[in-house]
Each structure stands twice: as structure tokens, then as C-alpha cells.
CSV table of C-alpha atoms and ligand atoms in Angstrom, one decimal:
chain,number,residue,atom,x,y,z
O,1,UNK,CA,23.2,-2.9,2.6
O,2,UNK,CA,21.3,-4.5,5.2
O,3,UNK,CA,21.9,-3.5,9.0
O,4,UNK,CA,19.9,-4.8,12.1
O,5,UNK,CA,19.6,-2.8,15.2
O,6,UNK,CA,19.1,-4.2,18.5
O,7,UNK,CA,16.6,-2.2,20.8
O,8,UNK,CA,16.2,-3.0,24.3
O,9,UNK,CA,12.9,-1.6,25.6
O,10,UNK,CA,12.2,-1.1,29.3
O,11,UNK,CA,8.4,-0.6,29.5
O,12,UNK,CA,5.3,-2.0,28.4
O,13,UNK,CA,4.4,0.7,26.0
O,14,UNK,CA,7.2,3.3,24.9
O,15,UNK,CA,8.5,5.4,22.3
O,16,UNK,CA,12.4,5.1,21.8
O,17,UNK,CA,14.3,7.5,19.6
O,18,UNK,CA,16.4,5.5,17.2
O,19,UNK,CA,17.3,8.5,14.9
O,20,UNK,CA,20.9,8.7,15.8
O,21,UNK,CA,21.3,4.8,15.3
O,22,UNK,CA,19.5,4.9,11.8
O,23,UNK,CA,21.8,8.2,10.9
O,24,UNK,CA,24.9,6.3,12.1
O,25,UNK,CA,23.7,3.2,9.6
O,26,UNK,CA,23.4,5.8,6.7
O,27,UNK,CA,26.8,7.2,7.3
O,28,UNK,CA,28.3,3.8,7.8
O,29,UNK,CA,26.9,2.8,4.3
O,30,UNK,CA,28.6,5.4,2.4
O,31,UNK,CA,25.5,6.4,0.5
O,32,UNK,CA,25.0,9.9,-0.2
O,33,UNK,CA,21.8,10.0,-2.2
O,34,UNK,CA,19.1,7.3,-1.8
O,35,UNK,CA,16.7,5.7,0.4
O,36,UNK,CA,16.6,4.3,3.8
O,37,UNK,CA,13.8,1.6,4.4
O,38,UNK,CA,13.2,0.5,8.2
O,39,UNK,CA,11.2,-2.7,8.9
O,40,UNK,CA,10.3,-3.7,12.4
O,41,UNK,CA,9.9,-7.9,12.4
O,42,UNK,CA,7.6,-8.1,15.3
O,43,UNK,CA,3.8,-8.1,15.5
O,44,UNK,CA,3.6,-6.0,18.8
O,45,UNK,CA,5.9,-3.1,18.0
O,46,UNK,CA,6.2,-0.6,15.3
O,47,UNK,CA,8.0,2.6,14.0
O,48,UNK,CA,6.9,6.1,13.3
O,49,UNK,CA,8.2,9.4,12.8
O,50,UNK,CA,7.1,12.4,15.0
O,51,UNK,CA,8.3,15.2,17.0
O,52,UNK,CA,11.8,14.5,19.1
O,53,UNK,CA,12.2,17.9,20.4
O,54,UNK,CA,9.3,17.9,23.1
O,55,UNK,CA,9.0,14.5,24.7
O,56,UNK,CA,5.5,15.1,25.9
O,57,UNK,CA,4.4,14.8,22.4
O,58,UNK,CA,5.3,11.0,22.3
O,59,UNK,CA,3.8,10.7,25.8
O,60,UNK,CA,0.5,12.2,24.5
O,61,UNK,CA,0.6,9.7,21.5
O,62,UNK,CA,1.0,6.9,23.5
O,63,UNK,CA,-1.6,8.2,26.4
O,64,UNK,CA,-4.1,8.3,23.5
O,65,UNK,CA,-3.4,5.0,21.9
O,66,UNK,CA,-3.7,3.4,25.3
O,67,UNK,CA,-6.9,5.0,25.9
O,68,UNK,CA,-8.7,4.1,22.5
O,69,UNK,CA,-7.4,0.6,22.4
O,70,UNK,CA,-8.9,-0.6,25.7
O,71,UNK,CA,-7.3,-3.8,27.7
O,72,UNK,CA,-11.1,-4.3,28.6
O,73,UNK,CA,-12.4,-5.6,25.4
O,74,UNK,CA,-13.6,-9.1,24.8
O,75,UNK,CA,-10.4,-10.0,23.1
O,76,UNK,CA,-10.1,-13.9,21.7
O,77,UNK,CA,-6.5,-14.0,21.1
O,78,UNK,CA,-5.4,-16.1,24.2
O,79,UNK,CA,-2.0,-14.7,24.6
O,80,UNK,CA,-3.5,-11.8,26.2
O,81,UNK,CA,-1.8,-9.0,24.2
O,82,UNK,CA,-4.4,-8.1,21.5
O,83,UNK,CA,-4.1,-4.4,22.5
O,84,UNK,CA,-0.4,-4.4,21.5
O,85,UNK,CA,-1.1,-6.2,18.2
O,86,UNK,CA,-3.9,-3.6,17.5
O,87,UNK,CA,-1.5,-0.7,18.2
O,88,UNK,CA,1.3,-2.3,16.1
O,89,UNK,CA,-1.1,-2.4,13.0
O,90,UNK,CA,-2.2,1.1,13.5
O,91,UNK,CA,1.3,2.6,13.6
O,92,UNK,CA,2.7,0.3,11.2
O,93,UNK,CA,6.0,-2.0,10.5
O,94,UNK,CA,8.0,0.2,8.3
O,95,UNK,CA,9.1,3.6,7.1
O,96,UNK,CA,11.3,5.1,4.2
O,97,UNK,CA,13.2,8.1,4.7
O,98,UNK,CA,15.1,10.0,1.7
O,99,UNK,CA,18.8,10.0,2.1
O,100,UNK,CA,20.4,13.3,0.6
O,101,UNK,CA,23.6,14.8,0.9
O,102,UNK,CA,24.6,11.8,3.0
O,103,UNK,CA,21.9,12.5,5.5
O,104,UNK,CA,18.4,11.6,6.3
O,105,UNK,CA,16.0,13.8,4.9
O,106,UNK,CA,13.9,14.4,8.1
O,107,UNK,CA,12.0,17.9,9.3
O,108,UNK,CA,13.6,20.0,11.8
O,109,UNK,CA,11.4,18.6,14.6
O,110,UNK,CA,11.3,15.0,13.3
O,111,UNK,CA,12.8,11.8,14.8
O,112,UNK,CA,12.5,8.3,14.0
O,113,UNK,CA,10.6,6.3,17.2
O,114,UNK,CA,10.6,2.6,17.8
O,115,UNK,CA,7.3,2.0,19.3
O,116,UNK,CA,7.0,-0.8,21.7
O,117,UNK,CA,3.7,-2.0,22.8
O,118,UNK,CA,4.4,-5.3,24.6
O,119,UNK,CA,7.6,-4.8,26.4
O,120,UNK,CA,10.0,-4.8,27.9
O,121,UNK,CA,11.8,-6.9,25.3
O,122,UNK,CA,14.7,-7.0,23.2
O,123,UNK,CA,13.6,-5.9,19.6
O,124,UNK,CA,15.2,-5.8,16.2
O,125,UNK,CA,14.8,-3.0,13.6
O,126,UNK,CA,16.0,-3.9,10.0
O,127,UNK,CA,17.5,-1.1,7.9
O,128,UNK,CA,18.1,-1.4,4.2
O,129,UNK,CA,19.9,1.5,2.5
O,130,UNK,CA,19.7,1.8,-1.3
O,131,UNK,CA,21.7,4.3,-3.5
O,132,UNK,CA,19.7,6.0,-6.2
W,201,ZN,ZN1,-0.1,-12.0,20.8
């Protein structure tokens, strides 16, 4: 089963918690044991799993990414958004989460984040849920 989420981002760089929407897609699929694959079809956005209990964690991750991937390099890409492309490659376009008992097998403090690096935009996340 393929589901596509629409994510509307509001900042140039931002982490948006999509755990609930992904869990809803799993619930709607009826799959109780299997795998949930996420794929972001964009070159300046990504997905990651990290702490969703304390929002300062995602703020710190973004702060350091923005610091280590400078806007002031002699980038050749004329669109002017090379830092966003680099961040997207470092974080990655996909994730797989185990489904068991009809739920995502995430750790207590883990959440799934859509990572915007060149917003604000309207984005997509493809979700493929497989039984097995
Ligand atoms: Zn570009």
C-alpha cells in the first residue's frame, strides 16, 4: 500500500514531527506485522528519526547543520541553494521503521521528522507499508 503525505513547511530550515501521520497511515493499512518505508522525493528535504520529547534537540541539530554547512562557500550551483542540497544528502531521503502489533516500533523518545532545508514549501513524503 502506498500513501503520500503532504507537508507544508513554514521556514527555510525546519524539522516537522510527522510521527502521528505515519502512525495513522500504518493503522489505516491494517498491517500488523511488517515494514513501513518512508521516501522523500525532494533534493532539498529529508527524513530522520530523533528525540521528539524535547524540542530543543531538533533545534540544536538544525543549529549545528546550519553552522557546519555554511552559506558562504564558493558554491557553483546557480540556483543558490547548495547548502540545502548538502544537508538533504547528509540527513538522507528515506527511512524504514518496523511495524509490530499494528504500531511503529519506535523507542520511547523517538519521533519521525520531516526535515525542510529550503522552505517554506509544500512537500511530499511517500509511505510504503508492507506486510511480512
Ligand atoms: Zn538547487
